[in-house]
Tab-separated table of C-alpha atoms and ligand atoms in Angstrom:
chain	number	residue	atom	x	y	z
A	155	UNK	CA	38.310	5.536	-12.589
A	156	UNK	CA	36.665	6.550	-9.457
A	157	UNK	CA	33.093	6.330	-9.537
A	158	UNK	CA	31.325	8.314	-7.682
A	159	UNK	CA	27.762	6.703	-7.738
A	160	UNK	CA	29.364	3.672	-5.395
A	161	UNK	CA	29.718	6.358	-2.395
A	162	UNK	CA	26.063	7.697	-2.570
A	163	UNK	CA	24.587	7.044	0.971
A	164	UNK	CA	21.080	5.791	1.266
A	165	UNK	CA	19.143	8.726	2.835
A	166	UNK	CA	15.944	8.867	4.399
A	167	UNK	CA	13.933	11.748	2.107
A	168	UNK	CA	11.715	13.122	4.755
A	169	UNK	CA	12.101	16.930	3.021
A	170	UNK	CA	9.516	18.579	1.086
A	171	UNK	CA	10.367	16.719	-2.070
A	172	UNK	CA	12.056	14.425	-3.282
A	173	UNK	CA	10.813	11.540	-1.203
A	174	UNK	CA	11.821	8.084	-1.675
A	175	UNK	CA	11.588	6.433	-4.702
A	176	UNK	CA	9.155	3.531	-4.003
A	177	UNK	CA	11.262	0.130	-5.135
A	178	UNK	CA	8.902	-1.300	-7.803
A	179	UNK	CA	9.356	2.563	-9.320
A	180	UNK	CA	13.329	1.854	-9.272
A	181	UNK	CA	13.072	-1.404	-10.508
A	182	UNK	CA	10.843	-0.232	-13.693
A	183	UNK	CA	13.313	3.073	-14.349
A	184	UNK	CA	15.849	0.051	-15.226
A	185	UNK	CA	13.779	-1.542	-17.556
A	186	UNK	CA	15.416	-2.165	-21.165
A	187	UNK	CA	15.030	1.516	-23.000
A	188	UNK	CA	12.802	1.075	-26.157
A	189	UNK	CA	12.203	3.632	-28.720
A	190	UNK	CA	9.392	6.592	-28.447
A	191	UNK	CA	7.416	5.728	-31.586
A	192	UNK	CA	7.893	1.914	-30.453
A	193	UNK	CA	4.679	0.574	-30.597
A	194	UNK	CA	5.033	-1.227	-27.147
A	195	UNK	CA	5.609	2.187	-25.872
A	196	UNK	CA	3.055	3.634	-27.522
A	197	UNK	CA	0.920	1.537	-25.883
A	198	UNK	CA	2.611	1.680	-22.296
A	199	UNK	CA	1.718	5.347	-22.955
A	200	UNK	CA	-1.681	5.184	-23.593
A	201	UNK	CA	-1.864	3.307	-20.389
A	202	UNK	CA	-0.076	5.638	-18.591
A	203	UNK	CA	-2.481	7.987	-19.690
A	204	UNK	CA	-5.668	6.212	-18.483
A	205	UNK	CA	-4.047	5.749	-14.962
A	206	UNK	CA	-3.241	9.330	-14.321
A	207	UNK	CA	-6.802	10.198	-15.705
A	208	UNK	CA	-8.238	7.681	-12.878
A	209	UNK	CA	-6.035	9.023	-10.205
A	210	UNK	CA	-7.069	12.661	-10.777
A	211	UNK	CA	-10.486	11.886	-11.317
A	212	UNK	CA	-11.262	13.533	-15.117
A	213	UNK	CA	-12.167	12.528	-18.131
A	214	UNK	CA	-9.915	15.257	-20.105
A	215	UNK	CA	-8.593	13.197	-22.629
A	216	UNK	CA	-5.142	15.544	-22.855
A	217	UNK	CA	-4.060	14.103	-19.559
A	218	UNK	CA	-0.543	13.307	-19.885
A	219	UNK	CA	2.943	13.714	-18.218
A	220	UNK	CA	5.169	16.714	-19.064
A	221	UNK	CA	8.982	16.375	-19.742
A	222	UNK	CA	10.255	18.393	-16.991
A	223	UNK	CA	9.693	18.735	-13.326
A	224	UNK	CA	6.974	20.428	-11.657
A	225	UNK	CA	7.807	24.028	-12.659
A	226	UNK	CA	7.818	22.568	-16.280
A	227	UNK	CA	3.813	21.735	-15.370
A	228	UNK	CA	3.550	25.744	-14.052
A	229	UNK	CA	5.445	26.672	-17.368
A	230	UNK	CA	3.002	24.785	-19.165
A	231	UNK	CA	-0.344	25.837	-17.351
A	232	UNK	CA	0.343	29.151	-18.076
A	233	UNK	CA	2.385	29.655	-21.436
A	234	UNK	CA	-0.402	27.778	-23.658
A	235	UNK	CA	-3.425	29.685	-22.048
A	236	UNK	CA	-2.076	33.003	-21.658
A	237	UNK	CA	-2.352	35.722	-24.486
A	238	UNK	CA	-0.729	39.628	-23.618
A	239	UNK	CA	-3.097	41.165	-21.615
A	240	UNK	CA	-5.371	37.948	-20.305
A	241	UNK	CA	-6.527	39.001	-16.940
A	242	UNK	CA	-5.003	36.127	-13.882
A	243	UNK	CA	-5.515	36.596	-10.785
A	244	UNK	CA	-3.386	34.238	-8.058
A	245	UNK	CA	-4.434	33.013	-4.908
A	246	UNK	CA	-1.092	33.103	-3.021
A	247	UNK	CA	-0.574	31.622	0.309
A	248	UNK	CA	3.820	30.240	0.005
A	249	UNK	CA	6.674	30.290	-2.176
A	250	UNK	CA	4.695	28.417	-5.527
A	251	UNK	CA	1.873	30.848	-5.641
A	252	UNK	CA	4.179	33.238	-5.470
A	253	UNK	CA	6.156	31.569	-8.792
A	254	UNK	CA	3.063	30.967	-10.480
A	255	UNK	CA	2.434	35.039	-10.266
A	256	UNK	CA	6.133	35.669	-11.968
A	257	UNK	CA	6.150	32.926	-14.703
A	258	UNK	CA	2.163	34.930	-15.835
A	259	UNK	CA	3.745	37.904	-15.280
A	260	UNK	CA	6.626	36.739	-18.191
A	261	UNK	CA	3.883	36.019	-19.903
A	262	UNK	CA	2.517	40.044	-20.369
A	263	UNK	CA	-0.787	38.927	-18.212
A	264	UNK	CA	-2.222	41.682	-16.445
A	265	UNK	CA	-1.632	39.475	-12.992
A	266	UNK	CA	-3.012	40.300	-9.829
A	267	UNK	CA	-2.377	38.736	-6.438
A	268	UNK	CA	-4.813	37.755	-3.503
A	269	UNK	CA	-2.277	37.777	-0.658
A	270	UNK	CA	-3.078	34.976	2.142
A	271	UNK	CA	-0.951	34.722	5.363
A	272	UNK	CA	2.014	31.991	4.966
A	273	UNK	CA	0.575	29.251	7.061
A	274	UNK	CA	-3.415	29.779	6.555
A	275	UNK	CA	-5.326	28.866	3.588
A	276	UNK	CA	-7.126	30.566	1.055
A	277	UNK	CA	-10.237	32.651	2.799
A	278	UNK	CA	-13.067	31.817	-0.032
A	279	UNK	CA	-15.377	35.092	1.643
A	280	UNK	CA	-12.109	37.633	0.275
A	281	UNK	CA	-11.764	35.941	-2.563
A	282	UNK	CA	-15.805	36.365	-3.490
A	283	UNK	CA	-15.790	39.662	-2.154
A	284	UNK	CA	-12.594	40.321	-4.464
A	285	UNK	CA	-14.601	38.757	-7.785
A	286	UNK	CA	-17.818	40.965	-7.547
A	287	UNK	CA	-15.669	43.706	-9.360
A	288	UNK	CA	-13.135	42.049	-11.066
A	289	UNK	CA	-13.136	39.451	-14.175
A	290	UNK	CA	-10.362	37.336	-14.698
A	291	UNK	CA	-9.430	34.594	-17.878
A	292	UNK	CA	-7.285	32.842	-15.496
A	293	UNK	CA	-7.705	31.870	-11.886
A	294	UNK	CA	-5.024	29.893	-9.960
A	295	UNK	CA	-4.264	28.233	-6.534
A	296	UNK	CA	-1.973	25.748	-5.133
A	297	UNK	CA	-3.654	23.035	-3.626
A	298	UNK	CA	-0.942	21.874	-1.678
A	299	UNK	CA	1.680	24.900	-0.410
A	300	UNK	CA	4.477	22.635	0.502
A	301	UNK	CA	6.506	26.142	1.612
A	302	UNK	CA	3.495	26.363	4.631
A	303	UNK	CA	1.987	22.735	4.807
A	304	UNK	CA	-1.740	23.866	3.814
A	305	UNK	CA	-4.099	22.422	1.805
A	306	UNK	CA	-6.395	25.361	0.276
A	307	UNK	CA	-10.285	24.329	0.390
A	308	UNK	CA	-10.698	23.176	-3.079
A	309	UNK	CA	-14.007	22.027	-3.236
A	310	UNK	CA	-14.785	26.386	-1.724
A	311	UNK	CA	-12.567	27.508	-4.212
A	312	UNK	CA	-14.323	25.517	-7.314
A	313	UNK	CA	-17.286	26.275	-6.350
A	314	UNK	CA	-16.389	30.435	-6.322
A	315	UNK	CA	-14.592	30.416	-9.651
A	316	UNK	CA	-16.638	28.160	-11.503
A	317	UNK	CA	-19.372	30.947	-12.280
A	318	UNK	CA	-16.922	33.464	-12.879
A	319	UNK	CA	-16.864	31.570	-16.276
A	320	UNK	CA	-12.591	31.732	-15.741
A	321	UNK	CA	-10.420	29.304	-16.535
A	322	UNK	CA	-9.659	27.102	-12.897
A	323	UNK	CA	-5.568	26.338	-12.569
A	324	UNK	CA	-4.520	24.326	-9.759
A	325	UNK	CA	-0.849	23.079	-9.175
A	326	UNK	CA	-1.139	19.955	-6.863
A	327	UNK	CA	2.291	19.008	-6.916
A	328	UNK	CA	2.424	18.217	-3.421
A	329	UNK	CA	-1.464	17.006	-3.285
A	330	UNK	CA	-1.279	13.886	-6.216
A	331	UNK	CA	-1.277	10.956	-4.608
A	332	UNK	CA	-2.074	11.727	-0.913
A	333	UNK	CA	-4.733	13.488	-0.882
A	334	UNK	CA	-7.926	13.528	-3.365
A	335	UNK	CA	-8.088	15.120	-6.598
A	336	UNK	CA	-10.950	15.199	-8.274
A	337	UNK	CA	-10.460	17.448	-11.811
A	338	UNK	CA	-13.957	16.896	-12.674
A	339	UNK	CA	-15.725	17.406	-9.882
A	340	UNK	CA	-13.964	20.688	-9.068
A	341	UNK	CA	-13.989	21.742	-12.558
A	342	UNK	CA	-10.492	22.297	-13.168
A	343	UNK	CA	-9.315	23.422	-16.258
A	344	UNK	CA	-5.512	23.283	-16.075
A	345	UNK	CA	-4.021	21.126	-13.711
A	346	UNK	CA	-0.370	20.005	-13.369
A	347	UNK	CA	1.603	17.962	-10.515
A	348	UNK	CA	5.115	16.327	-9.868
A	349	UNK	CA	6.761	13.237	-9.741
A	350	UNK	CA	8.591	13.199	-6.655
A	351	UNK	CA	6.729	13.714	-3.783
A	352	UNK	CA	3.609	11.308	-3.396
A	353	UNK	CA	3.919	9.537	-6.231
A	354	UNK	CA	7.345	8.134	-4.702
A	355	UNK	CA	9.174	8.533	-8.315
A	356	UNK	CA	12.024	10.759	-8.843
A	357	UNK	CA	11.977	14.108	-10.192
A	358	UNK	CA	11.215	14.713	-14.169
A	359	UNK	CA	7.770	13.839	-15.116
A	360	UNK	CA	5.273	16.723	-14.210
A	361	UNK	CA	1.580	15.295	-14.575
A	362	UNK	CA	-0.742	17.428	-16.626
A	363	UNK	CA	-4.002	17.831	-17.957
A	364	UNK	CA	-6.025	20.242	-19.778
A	365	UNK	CA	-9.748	20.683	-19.986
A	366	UNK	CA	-11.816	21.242	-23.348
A	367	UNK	CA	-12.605	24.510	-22.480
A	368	UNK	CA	-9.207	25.575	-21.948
A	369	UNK	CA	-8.334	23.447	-25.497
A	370	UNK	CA	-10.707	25.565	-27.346
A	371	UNK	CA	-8.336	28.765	-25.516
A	372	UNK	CA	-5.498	27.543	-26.573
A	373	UNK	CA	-7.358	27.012	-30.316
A	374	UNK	CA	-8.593	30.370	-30.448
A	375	UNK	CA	-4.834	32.065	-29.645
A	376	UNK	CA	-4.058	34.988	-32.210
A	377	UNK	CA	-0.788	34.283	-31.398
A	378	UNK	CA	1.664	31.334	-31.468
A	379	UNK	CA	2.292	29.643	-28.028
A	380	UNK	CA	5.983	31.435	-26.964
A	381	UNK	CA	7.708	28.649	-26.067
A	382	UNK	CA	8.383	25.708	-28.307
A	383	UNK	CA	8.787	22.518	-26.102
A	384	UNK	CA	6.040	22.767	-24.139
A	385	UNK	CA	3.499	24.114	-26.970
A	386	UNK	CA	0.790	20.970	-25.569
A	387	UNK	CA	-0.509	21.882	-29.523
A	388	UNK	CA	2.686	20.137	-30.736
A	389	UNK	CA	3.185	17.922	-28.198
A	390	UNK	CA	-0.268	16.624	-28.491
A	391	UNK	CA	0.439	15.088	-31.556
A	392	UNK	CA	2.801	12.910	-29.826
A	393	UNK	CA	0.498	12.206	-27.265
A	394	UNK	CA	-2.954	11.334	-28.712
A	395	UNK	CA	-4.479	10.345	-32.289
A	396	UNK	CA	-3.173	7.526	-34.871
A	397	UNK	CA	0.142	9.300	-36.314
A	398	UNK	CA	1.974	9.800	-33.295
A	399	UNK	CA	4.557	12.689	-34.816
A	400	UNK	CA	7.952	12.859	-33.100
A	401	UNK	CA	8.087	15.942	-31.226
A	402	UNK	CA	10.954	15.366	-28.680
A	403	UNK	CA	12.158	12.201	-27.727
A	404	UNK	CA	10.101	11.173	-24.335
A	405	UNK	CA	11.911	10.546	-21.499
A	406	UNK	CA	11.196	6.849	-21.813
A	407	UNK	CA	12.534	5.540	-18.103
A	408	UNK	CA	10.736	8.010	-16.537
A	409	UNK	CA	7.667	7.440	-18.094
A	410	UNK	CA	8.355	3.550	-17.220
A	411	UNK	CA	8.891	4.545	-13.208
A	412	UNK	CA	5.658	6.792	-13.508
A	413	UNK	CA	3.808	3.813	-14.678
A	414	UNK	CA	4.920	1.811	-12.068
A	415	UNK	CA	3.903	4.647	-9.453
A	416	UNK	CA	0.403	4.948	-10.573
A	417	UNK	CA	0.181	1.327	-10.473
A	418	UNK	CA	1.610	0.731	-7.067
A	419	UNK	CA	-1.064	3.664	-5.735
A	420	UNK	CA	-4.072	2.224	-7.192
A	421	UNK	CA	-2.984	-1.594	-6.776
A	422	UNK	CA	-3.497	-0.215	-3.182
A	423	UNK	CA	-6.009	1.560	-3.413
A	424	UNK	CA	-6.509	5.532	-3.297
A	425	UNK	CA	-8.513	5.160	-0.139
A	426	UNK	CA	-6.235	3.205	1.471
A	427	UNK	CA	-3.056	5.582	0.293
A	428	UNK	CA	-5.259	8.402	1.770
A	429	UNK	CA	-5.756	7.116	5.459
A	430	UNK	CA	-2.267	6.063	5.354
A	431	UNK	CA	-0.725	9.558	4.304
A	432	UNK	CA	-3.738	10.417	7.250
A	433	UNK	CA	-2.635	8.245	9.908
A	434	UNK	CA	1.141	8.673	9.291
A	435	UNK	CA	0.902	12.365	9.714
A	436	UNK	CA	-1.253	11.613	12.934
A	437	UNK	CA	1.514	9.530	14.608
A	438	UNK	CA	3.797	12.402	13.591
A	439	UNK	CA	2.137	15.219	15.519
A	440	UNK	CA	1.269	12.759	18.440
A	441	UNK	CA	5.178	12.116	18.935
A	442	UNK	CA	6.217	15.706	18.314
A	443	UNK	CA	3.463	16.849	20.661
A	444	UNK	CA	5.592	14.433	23.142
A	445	UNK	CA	8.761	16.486	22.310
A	446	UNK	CA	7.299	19.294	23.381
A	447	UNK	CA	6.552	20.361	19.426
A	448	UNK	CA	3.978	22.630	17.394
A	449	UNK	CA	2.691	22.476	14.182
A	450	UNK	CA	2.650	25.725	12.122
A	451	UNK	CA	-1.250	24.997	10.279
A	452	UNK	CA	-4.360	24.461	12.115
A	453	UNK	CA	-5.144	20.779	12.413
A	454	UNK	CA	-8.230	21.708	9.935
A	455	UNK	CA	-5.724	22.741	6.894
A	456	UNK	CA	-3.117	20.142	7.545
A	457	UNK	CA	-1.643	18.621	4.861
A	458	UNK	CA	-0.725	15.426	5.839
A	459	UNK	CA	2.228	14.725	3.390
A	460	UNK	CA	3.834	17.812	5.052
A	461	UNK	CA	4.494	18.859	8.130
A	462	UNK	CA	5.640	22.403	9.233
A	463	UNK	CA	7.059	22.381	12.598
A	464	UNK	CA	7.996	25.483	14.333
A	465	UNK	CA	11.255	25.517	15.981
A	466	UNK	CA	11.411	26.188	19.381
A	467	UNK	CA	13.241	29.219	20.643
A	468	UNK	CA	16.892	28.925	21.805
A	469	UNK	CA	17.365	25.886	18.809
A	470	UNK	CA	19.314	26.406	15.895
A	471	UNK	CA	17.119	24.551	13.529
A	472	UNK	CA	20.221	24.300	10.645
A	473	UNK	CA	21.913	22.537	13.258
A	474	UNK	CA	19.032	20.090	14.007
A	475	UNK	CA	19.049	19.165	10.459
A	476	UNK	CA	22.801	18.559	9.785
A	477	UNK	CA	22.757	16.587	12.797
A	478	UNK	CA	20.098	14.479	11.715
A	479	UNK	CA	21.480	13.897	8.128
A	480	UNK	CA	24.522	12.930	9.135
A	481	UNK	CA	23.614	10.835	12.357
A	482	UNK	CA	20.669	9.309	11.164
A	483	UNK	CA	20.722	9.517	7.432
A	484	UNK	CA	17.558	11.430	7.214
A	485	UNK	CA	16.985	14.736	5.274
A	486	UNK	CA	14.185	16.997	6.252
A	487	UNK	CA	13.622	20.662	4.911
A	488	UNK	CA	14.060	23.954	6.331
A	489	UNK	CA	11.668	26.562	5.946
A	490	UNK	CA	11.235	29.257	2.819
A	491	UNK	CA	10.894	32.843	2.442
A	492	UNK	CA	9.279	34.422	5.770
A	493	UNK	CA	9.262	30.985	7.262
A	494	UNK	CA	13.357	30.508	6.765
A	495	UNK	CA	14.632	29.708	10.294
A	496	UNK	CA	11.353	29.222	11.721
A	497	UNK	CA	9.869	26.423	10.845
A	498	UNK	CA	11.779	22.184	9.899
A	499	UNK	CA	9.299	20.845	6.836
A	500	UNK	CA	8.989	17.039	7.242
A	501	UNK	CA	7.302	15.177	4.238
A	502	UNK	CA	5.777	12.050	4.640
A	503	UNK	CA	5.105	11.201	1.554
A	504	UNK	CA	4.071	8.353	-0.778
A	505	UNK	CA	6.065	5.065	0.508
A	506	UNK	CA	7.395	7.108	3.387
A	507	UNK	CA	3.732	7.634	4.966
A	508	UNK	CA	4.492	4.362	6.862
A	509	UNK	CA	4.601	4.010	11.005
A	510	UNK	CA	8.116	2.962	10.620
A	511	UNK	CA	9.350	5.910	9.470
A	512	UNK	CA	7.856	8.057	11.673
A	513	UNK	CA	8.723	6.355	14.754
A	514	UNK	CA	12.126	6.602	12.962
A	515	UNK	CA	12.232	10.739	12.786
A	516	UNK	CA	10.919	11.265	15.959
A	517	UNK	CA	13.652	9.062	17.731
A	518	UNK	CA	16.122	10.444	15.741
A	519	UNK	CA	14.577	14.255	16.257
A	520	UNK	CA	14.274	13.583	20.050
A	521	UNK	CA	17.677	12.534	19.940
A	522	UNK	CA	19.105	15.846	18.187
A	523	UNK	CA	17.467	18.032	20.332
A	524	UNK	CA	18.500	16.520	23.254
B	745	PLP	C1	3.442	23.130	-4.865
B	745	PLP	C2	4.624	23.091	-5.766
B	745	PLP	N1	4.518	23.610	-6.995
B	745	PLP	C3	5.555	23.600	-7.848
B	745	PLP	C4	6.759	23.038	-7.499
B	745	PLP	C5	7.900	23.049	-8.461
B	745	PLP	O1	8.269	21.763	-8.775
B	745	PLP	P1	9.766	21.366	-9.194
B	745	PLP	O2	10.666	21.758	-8.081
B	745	PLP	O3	9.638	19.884	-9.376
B	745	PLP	O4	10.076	22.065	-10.454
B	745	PLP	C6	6.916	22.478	-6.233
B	745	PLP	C7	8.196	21.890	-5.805
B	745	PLP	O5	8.419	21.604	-4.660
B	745	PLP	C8	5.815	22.503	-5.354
B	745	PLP	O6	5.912	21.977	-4.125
């Protein structure tokens, strides 16, 4: 019988997402499987726990990773902590604050949107001036657009909401991992991020954590949560306390190659992961300045995991890409929305913020565009 995982090339994942899986994360997903109320894995989740706590900086004890990818984290940020009629009000600056409006929207919120252009951040003066005359339950931002490549000023943005006595939802997806996140500090009540970008796993996993504030939200509900799986009041009891109850069966390799991620990140060091990610994405615009090459995002609002790069006139940017997956093996993304034929999205991210690679896309980019 053929098999069809034998011809699987080994690409480069310089896209938005996923990157590459780091090896010590491969080598863990194909660890023996155990069972979910095994105590060994009990315990291997407990730990689990603890390290994504340390690597977003809180002290939430429901910190713990959602079956499902990243949207299952936006699914879950907003289905547990929305009633009919809760006020939210989005921050939206790309494609996933733009999702995070239509999943509250499912929800019967009364959502409204601060619009941003794709490719600046988040201006904290509108967004006081916009919450002297309105009151929200809900208030959410990406950290990290990976549609534009900006980070949105967190530590501004906290410090706005935080009076407004609203609940603070940030999706770092794109952020965990390369850049800081500090929960606590910010004050974030609902957080979730993703496997596969700087955490160098594959997709599946979407980190989570919930604050006691929005816990007692969730407590106080007139109404059950409307979706089942992802009701953290069920899942909860899987997750924390002696018993343990079976809610679904955990997606034990995954929570194995998560391990092994958080490990690998703070073996090294989050410091040292930052100034990589930092310096990576530094010898990336240095060589595409060479080429003749603009970023999208002021240098201030960079993310460094990823890279918008506007495509000069005259180049057909699909072509660029096809070229350069099937010359050179690498994948990098093309752009969303507004930004679809204007901009290539290269991710460095997790084990792929490393010199090598970058002096490996720009060759092979200089050599496409040739
Ligand atoms: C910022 C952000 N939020 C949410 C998501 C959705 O995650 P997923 O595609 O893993 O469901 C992504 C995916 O790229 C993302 O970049």
């Amino acid at each position: 019988m053929k098999n069809a995982l034998e011809s699987l090339p080994e690409i480069l994942l310089l896209g938005p997402g996923p990157s590459t899986t780091h090896p010590e994360v491969l080598h863990a997903l194909g660890r023996p499987t155990i069972g979910h109320l095994d105590p060994k894995f009990i315990e291997l989740m407990d730990e689990t726990k603890a390290l994504l706590q340390r690597l977003a900086h809180t002290n939430h004890p429901l910190t713990l990773p959602i079956s499902g990818t990243g949207s299952a984290g936006m699914e879950t940020a907003f289905v547990n902590f929305i009633e009919p009629g809760d006020r939210v009000l989005v921050l939206q600056n790309g494609v996933f604050g733009t999702r995070m409006k239509d999943v509250a929207q499912r929800l019967r919120a009364e959502v409204d949107a601060l619009d941003f252009d794709w490719g600046a951040p988040v201006d904290p003066d509108r967004l006081r001036t916009h919450l002297t005359g309105n009151r929200y339950d809900i208030i959410a931002v990406v950290h990290a657009e990976t549609s534009t490549g900006v980070r949105n000023p967190l530590d501004e943005i906290a410090a706005i909401v935080r009076p407004t006595g609203a609940l603070f939802l940030v999706d770092s997806v794109t952020g965990l991992g390369g850049i800081p996140v500090t929960l606590d500090d910010w004050g974030v009540d609902i957080f979730y991020s993703g496997t596969q970008k700087c955490l160098a796993c594959p997709p599946g996993l979407a980190p989570f954590s919930a604050s006691g504030r929005a816990l007692a939200k969730l407590r106080a509900r007139t109404s059950k949560v409307p979706n089942w799986y992802l009701d953290l009041s069920l899942i909860s009891n899987y997750w924390e306390g002696a018993k343990r109850a079976y809610h679904h069966t955990a997606p034990i390799n995954m929570i194995y190659g998560l391990y092994a991620a958080l490990r690998v990140i703070l073996e090294e060091g989050e410091e040292a992961v930052f100034a990589r990610h930092r310096a990576a994405h530094e010898g990336l615009v240095a060589g595409l300045d060479q080429l003749g090459l603009e970023l999208l995002v002021e240098p201030a609002c960079r993310l460094p995991m990823l890279n918008a790069v506007k495509v000069p006139a005259g180049i057909d940017e699909a072509a660029v890409r096809s070229r350069l997956l099937a010359d050179h093996a690498i994948e990098i993304g093309a752009g969303l929305g507004p930004l679809a034929g204007n901009i290539w999205r290269i991710g460095l991210m997790g084990h792929n913020a490393r010199p090598e690679i970058v002096d490996r896309v720009l060759a092979a980019l200089a050599a496409c565009l040739k």
